[in-house]
Short mmCIF file of C-alpha atoms and ligand atoms in Angstrom, two decimals:
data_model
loop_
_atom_site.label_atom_id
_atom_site.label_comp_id
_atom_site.label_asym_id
_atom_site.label_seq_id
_atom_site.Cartn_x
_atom_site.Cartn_y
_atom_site.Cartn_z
CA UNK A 1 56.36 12.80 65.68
CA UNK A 2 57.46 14.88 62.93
CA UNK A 3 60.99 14.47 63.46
CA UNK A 4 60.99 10.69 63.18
CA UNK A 5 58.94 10.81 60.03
CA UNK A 6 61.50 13.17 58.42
CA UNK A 7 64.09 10.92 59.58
CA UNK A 8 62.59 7.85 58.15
CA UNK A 9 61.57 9.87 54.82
CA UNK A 10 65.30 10.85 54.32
CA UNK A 11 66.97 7.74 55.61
CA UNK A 12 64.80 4.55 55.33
CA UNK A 13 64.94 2.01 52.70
CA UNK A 14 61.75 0.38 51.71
CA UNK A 15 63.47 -3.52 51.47
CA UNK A 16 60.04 -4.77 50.47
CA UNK A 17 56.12 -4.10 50.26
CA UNK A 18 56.69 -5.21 53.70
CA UNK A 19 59.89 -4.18 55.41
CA UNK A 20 61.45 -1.08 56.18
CA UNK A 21 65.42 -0.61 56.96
CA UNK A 22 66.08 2.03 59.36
CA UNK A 23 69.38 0.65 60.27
CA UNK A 24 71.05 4.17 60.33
CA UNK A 25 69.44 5.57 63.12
CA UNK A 26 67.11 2.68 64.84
CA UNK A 27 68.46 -0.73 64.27
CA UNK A 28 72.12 -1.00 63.73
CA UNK A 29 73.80 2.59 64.29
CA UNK A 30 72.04 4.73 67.17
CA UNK A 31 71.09 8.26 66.72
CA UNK A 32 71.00 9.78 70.68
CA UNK A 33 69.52 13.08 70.32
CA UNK A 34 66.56 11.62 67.69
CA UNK A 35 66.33 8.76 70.70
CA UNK A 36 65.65 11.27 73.55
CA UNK A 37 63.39 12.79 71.69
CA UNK A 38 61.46 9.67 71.19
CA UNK A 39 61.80 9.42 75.10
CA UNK A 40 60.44 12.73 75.28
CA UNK A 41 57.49 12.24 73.69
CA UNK A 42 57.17 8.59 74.77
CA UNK A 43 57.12 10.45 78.67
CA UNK A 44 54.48 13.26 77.52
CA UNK A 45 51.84 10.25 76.11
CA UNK A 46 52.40 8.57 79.72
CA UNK A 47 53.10 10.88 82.57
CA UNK A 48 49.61 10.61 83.53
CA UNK A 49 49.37 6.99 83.85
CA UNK A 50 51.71 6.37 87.37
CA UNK A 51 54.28 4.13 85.34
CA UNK A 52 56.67 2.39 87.70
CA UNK A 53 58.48 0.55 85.20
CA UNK A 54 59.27 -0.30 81.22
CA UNK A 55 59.47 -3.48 79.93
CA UNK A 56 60.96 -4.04 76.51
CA UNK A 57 62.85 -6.78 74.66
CA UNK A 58 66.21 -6.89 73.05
CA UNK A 59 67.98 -5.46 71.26
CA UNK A 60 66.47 -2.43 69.42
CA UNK A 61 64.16 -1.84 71.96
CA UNK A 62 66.74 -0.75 74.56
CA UNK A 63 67.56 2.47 72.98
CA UNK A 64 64.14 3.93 73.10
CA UNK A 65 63.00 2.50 76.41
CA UNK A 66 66.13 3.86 78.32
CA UNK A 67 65.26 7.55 77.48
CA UNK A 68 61.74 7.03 77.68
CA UNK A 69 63.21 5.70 81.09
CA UNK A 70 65.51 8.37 82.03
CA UNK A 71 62.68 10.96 81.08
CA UNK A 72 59.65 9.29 83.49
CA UNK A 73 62.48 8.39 86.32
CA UNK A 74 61.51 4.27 86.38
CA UNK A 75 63.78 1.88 85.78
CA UNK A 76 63.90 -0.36 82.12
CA UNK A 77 63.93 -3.82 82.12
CA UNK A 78 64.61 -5.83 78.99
CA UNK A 79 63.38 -9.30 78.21
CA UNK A 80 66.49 -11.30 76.57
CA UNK A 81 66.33 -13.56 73.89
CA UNK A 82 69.02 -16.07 75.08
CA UNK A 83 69.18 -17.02 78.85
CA UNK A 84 71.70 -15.59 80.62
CA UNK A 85 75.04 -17.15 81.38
CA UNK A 86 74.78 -16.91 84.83
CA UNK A 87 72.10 -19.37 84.78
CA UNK A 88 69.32 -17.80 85.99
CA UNK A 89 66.42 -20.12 87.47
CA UNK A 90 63.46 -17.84 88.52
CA UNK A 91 62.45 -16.61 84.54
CA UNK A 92 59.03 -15.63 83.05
CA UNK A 93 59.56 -17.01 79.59
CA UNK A 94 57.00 -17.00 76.74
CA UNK A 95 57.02 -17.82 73.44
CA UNK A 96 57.07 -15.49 70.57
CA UNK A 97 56.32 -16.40 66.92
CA UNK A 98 57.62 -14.35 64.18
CA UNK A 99 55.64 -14.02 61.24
CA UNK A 100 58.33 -12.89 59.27
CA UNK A 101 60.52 -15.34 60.01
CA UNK A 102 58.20 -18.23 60.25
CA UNK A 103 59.68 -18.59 63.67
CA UNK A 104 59.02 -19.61 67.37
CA UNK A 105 61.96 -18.20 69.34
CA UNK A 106 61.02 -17.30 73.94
CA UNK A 107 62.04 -14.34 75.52
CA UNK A 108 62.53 -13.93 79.14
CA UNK A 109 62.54 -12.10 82.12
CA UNK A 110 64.12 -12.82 85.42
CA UNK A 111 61.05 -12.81 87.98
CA UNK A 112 62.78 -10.57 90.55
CA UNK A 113 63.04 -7.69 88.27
CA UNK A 114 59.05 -7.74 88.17
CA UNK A 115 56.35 -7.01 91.13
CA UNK A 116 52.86 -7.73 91.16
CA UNK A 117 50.78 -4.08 91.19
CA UNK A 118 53.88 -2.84 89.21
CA UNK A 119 52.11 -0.58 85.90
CA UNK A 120 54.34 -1.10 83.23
CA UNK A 121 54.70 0.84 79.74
CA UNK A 122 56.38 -1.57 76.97
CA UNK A 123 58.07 -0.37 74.41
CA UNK A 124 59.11 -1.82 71.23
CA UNK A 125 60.85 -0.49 68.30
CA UNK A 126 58.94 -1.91 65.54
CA UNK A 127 55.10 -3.24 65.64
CA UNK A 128 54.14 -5.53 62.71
CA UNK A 129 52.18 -8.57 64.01
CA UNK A 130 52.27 -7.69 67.74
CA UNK A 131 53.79 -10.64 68.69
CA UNK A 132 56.36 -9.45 70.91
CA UNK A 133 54.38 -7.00 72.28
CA UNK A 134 51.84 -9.82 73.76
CA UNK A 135 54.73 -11.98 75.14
CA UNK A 136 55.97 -9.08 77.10
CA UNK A 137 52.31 -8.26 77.96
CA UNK A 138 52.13 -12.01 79.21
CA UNK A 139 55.56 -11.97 81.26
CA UNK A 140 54.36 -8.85 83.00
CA UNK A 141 50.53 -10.46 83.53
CA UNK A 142 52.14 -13.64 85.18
CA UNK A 143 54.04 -11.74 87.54
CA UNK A 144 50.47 -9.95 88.67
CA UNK A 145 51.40 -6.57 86.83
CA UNK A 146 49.35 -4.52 84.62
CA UNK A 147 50.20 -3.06 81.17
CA UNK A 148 49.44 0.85 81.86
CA UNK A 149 49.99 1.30 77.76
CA UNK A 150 52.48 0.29 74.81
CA UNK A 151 54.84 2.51 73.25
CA UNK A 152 56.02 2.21 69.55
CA UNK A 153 58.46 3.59 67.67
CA UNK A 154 57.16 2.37 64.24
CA UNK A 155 54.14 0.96 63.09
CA UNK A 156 53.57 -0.42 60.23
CA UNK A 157 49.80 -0.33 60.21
CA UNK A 158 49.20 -2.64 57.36
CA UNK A 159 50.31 -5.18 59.31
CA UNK A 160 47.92 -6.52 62.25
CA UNK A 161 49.49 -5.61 65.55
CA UNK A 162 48.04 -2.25 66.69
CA UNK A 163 44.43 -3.86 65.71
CA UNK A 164 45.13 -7.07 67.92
CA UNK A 165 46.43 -4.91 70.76
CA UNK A 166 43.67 -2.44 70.86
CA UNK A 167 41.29 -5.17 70.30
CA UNK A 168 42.58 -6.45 73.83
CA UNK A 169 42.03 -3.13 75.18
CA UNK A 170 45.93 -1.95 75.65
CA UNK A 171 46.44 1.65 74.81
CA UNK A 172 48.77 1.55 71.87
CA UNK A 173 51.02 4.96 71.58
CA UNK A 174 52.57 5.36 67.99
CA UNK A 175 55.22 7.73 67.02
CA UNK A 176 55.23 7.27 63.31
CA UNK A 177 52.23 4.69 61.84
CA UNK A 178 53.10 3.77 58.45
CA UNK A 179 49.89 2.97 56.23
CA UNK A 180 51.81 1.73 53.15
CA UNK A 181 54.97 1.10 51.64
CA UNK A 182 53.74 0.11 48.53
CA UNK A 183 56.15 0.67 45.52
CA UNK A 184 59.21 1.64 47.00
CA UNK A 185 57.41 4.41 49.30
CA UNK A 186 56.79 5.33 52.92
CA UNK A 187 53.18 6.51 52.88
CA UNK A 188 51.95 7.51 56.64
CA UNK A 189 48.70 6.88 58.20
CA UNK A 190 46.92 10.09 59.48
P1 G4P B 201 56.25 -10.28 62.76
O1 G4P B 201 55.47 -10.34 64.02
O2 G4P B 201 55.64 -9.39 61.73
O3 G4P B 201 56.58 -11.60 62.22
O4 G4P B 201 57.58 -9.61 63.05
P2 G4P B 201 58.33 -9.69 64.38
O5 G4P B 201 57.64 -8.75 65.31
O6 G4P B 201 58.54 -11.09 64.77
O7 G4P B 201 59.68 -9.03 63.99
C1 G4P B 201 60.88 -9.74 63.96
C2 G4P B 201 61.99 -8.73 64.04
O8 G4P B 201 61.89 -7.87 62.90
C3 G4P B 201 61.95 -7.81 65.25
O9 G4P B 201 63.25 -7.41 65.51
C4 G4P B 201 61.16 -6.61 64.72
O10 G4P B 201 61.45 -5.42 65.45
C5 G4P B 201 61.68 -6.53 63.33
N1 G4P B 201 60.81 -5.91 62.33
C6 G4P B 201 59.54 -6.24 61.97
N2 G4P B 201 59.18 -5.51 60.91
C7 G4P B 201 60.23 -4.71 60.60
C8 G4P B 201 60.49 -3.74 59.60
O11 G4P B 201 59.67 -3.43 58.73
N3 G4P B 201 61.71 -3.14 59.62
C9 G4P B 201 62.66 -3.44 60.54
N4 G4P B 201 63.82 -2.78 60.46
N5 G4P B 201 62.47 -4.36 61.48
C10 G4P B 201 61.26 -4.98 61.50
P3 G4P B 201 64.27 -8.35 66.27
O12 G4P B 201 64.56 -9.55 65.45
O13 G4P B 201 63.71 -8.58 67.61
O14 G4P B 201 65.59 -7.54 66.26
P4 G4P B 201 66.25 -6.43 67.18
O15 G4P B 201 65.25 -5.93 68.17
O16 G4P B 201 67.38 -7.09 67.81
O17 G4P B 201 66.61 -5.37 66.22
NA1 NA B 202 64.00 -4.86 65.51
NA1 NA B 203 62.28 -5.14 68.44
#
């Protein structure tokens, strides 16, 4: 997606060899008409594949999914990363482990907001290690769903995620793949 890659070009800061700091438009400030184009193009990739819902996890998710959302007309669910106040009893949790971090934190999902048969399209902003990605793949498998495909805003494919995914045959839909950012640059995959 052209658009995001100028974006990220003109206002990402490579924080490391490993870490990229889109905080102006992705992660910390919003940028709404970039973010329906993401949904745009998120709802192009998967009109064909009969989604009836997205899944996607807090917080920088959100953005993304809701237009990809508001674009495919199914509603967005996201996992949350602290349990509810209103204590909430009937969760899917799993565990995710962050590589970056060094980590183990759980994510949830309240089982009535999931159906077996549902075909749901996740949606993440970032993909390094694909951890996320598989807990929310898990939450959905326990509650007898099926991941129609995985949508990402960036990948950084240096990392291992989009390998592990496709390895376990998920379609993997990326709108900007970054191959490098060696040396203070943002070098994109073809
Ligand atoms: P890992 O598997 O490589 O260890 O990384 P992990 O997915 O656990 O990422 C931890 C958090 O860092 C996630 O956000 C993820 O989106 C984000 N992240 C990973 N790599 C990058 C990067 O290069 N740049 C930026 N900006 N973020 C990255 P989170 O903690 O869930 O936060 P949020 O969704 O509330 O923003
Ligand atoms: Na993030
Ligand atoms: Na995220």
């Amino acid at each position: 997606m052209e658009l995001l890659k100028r974006k990220i070009v003109e206002e990402g800061i490579v924080l490391s060899d490993q870490v990229l700091k889109v905080d102006s438009f992705l992660n910390h400030r919003i940028d709404p008409p970039l973010m329906l184009e993401i949904g745009r193009t998120f709802a192009s990739l998967f009109r064909e594949s009969a989604i009836d819902k997205i899944v996607t996890i807090e917080s920088s998710g959100i953005a993304p999914a809701v237009m990809a959302g508001l674009e495919l007309g199914v509603p967005v669910v996201f996992a949350r990363k602290r349990k509810s106040l209103t204590l909430q009893t009937d969760l899917f949790t799993e565990k995710v482990y962050s590589f970056t971090k060094k980590e183990e934190s759980e994510v949830s999902v309240a089982t009535k907001f999931l159906s077996a048969g549902d075909r749901v399209l996740l949606i993440d902003d970032f993909l390094a290690n694909g951890e996320a990605a598989l807990a929310m793949a898990r939450i959905v498998e326990r509650a007898g769903g099926q991941v129609a495909g995985i949508g990402i805003v960036i990948e950084k494919s240096f990392q291992n995620g989009a390998n592990k995914l496709t390895e376990k045959g998920y379609r993997v839909e990326s709108l900007a793949r970054i191959a490098s950012l060696a040396d203070g640059n943002v070098s994109f995959a073809e």
